mmCIF file of C-alpha atoms in Angstrom:
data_model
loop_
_atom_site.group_PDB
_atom_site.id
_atom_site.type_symbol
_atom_site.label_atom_id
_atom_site.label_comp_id
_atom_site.label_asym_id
_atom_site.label_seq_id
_atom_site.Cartn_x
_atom_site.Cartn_y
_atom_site.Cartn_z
ATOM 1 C CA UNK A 19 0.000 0.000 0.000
ATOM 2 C CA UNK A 20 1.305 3.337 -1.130
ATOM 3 C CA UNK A 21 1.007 6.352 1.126
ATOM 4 C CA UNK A 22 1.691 9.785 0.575
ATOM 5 C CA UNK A 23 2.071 12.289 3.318
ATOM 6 C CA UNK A 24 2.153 15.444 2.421
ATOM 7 C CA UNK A 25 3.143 18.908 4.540
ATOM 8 C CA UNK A 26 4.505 22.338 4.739
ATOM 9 C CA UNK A 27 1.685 24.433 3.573
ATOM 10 C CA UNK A 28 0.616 27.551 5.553
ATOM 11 C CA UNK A 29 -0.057 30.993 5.113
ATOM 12 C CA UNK A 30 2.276 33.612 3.344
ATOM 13 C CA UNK A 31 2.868 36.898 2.485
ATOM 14 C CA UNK A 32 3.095 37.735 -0.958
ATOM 15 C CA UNK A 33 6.982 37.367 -2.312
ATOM 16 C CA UNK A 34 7.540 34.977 0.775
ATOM 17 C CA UNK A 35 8.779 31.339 0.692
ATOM 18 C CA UNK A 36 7.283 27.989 1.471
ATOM 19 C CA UNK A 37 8.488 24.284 1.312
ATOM 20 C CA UNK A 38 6.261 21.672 0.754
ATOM 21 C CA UNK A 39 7.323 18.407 1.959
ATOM 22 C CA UNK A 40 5.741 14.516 0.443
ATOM 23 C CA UNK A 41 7.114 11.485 2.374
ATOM 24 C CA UNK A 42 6.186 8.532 0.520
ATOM 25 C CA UNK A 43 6.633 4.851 1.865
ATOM 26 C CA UNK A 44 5.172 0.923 0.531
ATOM 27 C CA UNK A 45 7.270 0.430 -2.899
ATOM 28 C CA UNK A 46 10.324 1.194 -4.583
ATOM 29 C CA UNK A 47 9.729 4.406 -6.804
ATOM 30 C CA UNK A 48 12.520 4.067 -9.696
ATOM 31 C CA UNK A 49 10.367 4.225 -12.482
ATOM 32 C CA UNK A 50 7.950 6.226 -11.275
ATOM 33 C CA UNK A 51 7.505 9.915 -11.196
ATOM 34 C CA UNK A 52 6.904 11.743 -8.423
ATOM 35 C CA UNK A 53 4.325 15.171 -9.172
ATOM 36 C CA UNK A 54 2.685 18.211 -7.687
ATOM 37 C CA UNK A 55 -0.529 19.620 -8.488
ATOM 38 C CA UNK A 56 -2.653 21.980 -7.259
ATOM 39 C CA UNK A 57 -6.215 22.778 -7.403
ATOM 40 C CA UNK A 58 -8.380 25.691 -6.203
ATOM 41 C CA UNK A 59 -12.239 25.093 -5.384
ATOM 42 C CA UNK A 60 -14.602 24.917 -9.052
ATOM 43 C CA UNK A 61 -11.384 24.276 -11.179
ATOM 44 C CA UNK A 62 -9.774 21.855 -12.427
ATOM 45 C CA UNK A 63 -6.692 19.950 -10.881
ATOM 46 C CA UNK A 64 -3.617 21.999 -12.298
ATOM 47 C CA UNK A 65 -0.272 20.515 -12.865
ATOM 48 C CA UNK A 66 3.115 22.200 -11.390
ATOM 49 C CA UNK A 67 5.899 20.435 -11.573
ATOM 50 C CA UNK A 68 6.615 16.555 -11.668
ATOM 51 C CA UNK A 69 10.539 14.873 -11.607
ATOM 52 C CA UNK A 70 11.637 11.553 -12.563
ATOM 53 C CA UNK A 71 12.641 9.552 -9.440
ATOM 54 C CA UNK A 72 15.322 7.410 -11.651
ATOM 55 C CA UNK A 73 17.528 10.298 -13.035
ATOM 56 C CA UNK A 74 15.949 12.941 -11.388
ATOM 57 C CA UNK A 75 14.661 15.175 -14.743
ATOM 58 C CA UNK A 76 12.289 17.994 -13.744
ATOM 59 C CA UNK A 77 9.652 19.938 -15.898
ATOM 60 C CA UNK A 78 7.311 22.814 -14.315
ATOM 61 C CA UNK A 79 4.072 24.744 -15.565
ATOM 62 C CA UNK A 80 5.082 27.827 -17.103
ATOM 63 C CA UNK A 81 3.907 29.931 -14.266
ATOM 64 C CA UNK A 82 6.558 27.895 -11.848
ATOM 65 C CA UNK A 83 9.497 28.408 -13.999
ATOM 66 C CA UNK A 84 12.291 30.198 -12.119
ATOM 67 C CA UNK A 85 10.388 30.227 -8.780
ATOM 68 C CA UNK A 86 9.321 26.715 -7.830
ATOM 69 C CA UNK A 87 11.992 23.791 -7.463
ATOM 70 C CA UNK A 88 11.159 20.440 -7.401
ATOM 71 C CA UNK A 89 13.731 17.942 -5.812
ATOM 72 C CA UNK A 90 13.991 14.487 -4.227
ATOM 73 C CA UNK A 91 15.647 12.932 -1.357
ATOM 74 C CA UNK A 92 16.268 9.427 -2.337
ATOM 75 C CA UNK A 93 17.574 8.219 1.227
ATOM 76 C CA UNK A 94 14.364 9.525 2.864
ATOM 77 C CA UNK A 95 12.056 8.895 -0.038
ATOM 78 C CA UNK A 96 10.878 12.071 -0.188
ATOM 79 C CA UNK A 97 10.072 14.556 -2.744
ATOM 80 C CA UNK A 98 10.264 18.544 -1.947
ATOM 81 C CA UNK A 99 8.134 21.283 -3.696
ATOM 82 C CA UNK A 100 10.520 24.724 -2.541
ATOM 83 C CA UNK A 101 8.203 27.961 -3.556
ATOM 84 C CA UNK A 102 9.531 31.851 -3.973
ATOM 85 C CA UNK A 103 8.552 34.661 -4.717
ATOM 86 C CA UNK A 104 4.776 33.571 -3.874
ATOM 87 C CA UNK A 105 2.208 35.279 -5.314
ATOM 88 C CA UNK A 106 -1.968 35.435 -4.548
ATOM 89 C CA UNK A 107 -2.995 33.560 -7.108
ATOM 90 C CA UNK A 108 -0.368 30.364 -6.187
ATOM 91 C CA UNK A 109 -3.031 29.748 -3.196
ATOM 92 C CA UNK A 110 -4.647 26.314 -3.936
ATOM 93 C CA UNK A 111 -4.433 22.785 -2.062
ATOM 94 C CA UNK A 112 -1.286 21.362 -3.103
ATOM 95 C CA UNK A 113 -1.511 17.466 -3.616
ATOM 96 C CA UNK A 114 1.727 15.244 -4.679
ATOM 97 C CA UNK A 115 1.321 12.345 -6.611
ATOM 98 C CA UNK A 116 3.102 8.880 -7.876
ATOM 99 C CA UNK A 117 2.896 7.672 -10.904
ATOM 100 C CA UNK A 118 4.206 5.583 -14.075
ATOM 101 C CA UNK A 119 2.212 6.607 -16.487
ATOM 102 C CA UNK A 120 3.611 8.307 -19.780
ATOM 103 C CA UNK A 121 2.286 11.731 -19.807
ATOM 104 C CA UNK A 122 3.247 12.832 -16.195
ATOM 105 C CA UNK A 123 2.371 16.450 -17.081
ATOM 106 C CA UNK A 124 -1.379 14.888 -16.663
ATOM 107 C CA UNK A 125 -3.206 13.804 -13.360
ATOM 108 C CA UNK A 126 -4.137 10.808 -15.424
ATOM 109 C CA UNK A 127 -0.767 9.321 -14.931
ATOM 110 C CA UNK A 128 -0.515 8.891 -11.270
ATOM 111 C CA UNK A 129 -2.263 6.014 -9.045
ATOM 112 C CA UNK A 130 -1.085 7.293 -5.667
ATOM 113 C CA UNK A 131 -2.338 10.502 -4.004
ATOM 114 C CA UNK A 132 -1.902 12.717 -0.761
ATOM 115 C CA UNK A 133 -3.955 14.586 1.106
ATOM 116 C CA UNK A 134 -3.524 17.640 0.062
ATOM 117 C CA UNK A 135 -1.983 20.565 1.517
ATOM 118 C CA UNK A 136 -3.261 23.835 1.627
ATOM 119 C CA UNK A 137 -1.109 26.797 0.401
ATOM 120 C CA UNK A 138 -1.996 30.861 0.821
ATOM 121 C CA UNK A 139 -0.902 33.662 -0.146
ATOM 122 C CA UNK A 140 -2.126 37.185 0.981
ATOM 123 C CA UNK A 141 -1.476 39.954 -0.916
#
C-alpha cells in the first residue's frame, strides 16, 4: 500500500517562501515519477511540476518556472516542492502524486495521491 504524506503548507505573504514536503513509503519508486498539483475550489486539478525519481529530470508549468523547485531525497524517499517569490494567485491545495504513467504532465498518470496541503498567499 502506497502512502503519501504530504506537509509544509501555511499561510504567506506575498513574495515569501514555502516548502512543501511529500514522504512517501510501501514500494520502490525508480520508475515512477513523483508530481505536484494543485487545485483551487470549481477548477480543475492543475499541474506544477513533476521529476523523474530514476535520473531525477524535472519539468514545471510555465507559471513555476524560475520560482518553484522540485527535488527528491532518495535516502528519505521524499520529494520537496521549494516555492519563492509567492504570489496570490499560487493559493490552492497542493496534492503530490506517484505515478508511471507516460504523460506525467497529466493527473491521469498517477495512481497514488496525498492529502492535500493547503497553500496561501495574501497579498
Amino acid at each position: 500500500q502506497v502512502q503519501l504524506v504530504e506537509s509544509g503548507g501555511g499561510l504567506v505573504q506575498a513574495g515569501g517562501s514555502l516548502r512543501l514536503s511529500c514522504a512517501a513509503s510501501g514500494r520502490t519508486f525508480g520508475r515512477y515519477n513523483m508530481g505536484w498539483f494543485r487545485q483551487v475550489p470549481g477548477k480543475e486539478r492543475e499541474f506544477v511540476a513533476t521529476i523523474r525519481w530514476s535520473d531525477g529530470i524535472t519539468a514545471y508549468v510555465d507559471s513555476a518556472k524560475g520560482r518553484f523547485t522540485i527535488s527528491r531525497d532518495n535516502a528519505k524517499n521524499t520529494v520537496y516542492l521549494q516555492m519563492n517569490s509567492l504570489k496570490p494567485e499560487d493559493t490552492a491545495v497542493y496534492y503530490c502524486a506517484l505515478g508511471g504513467g507516460l504523460t506525467p504532465l497529466r493527473p491521469s498518470a498517477y495512481a497514488y495521491w496525498g492529502q492535500g496541503t493547503q497553500v496561501t498567499v495574501s497579498s
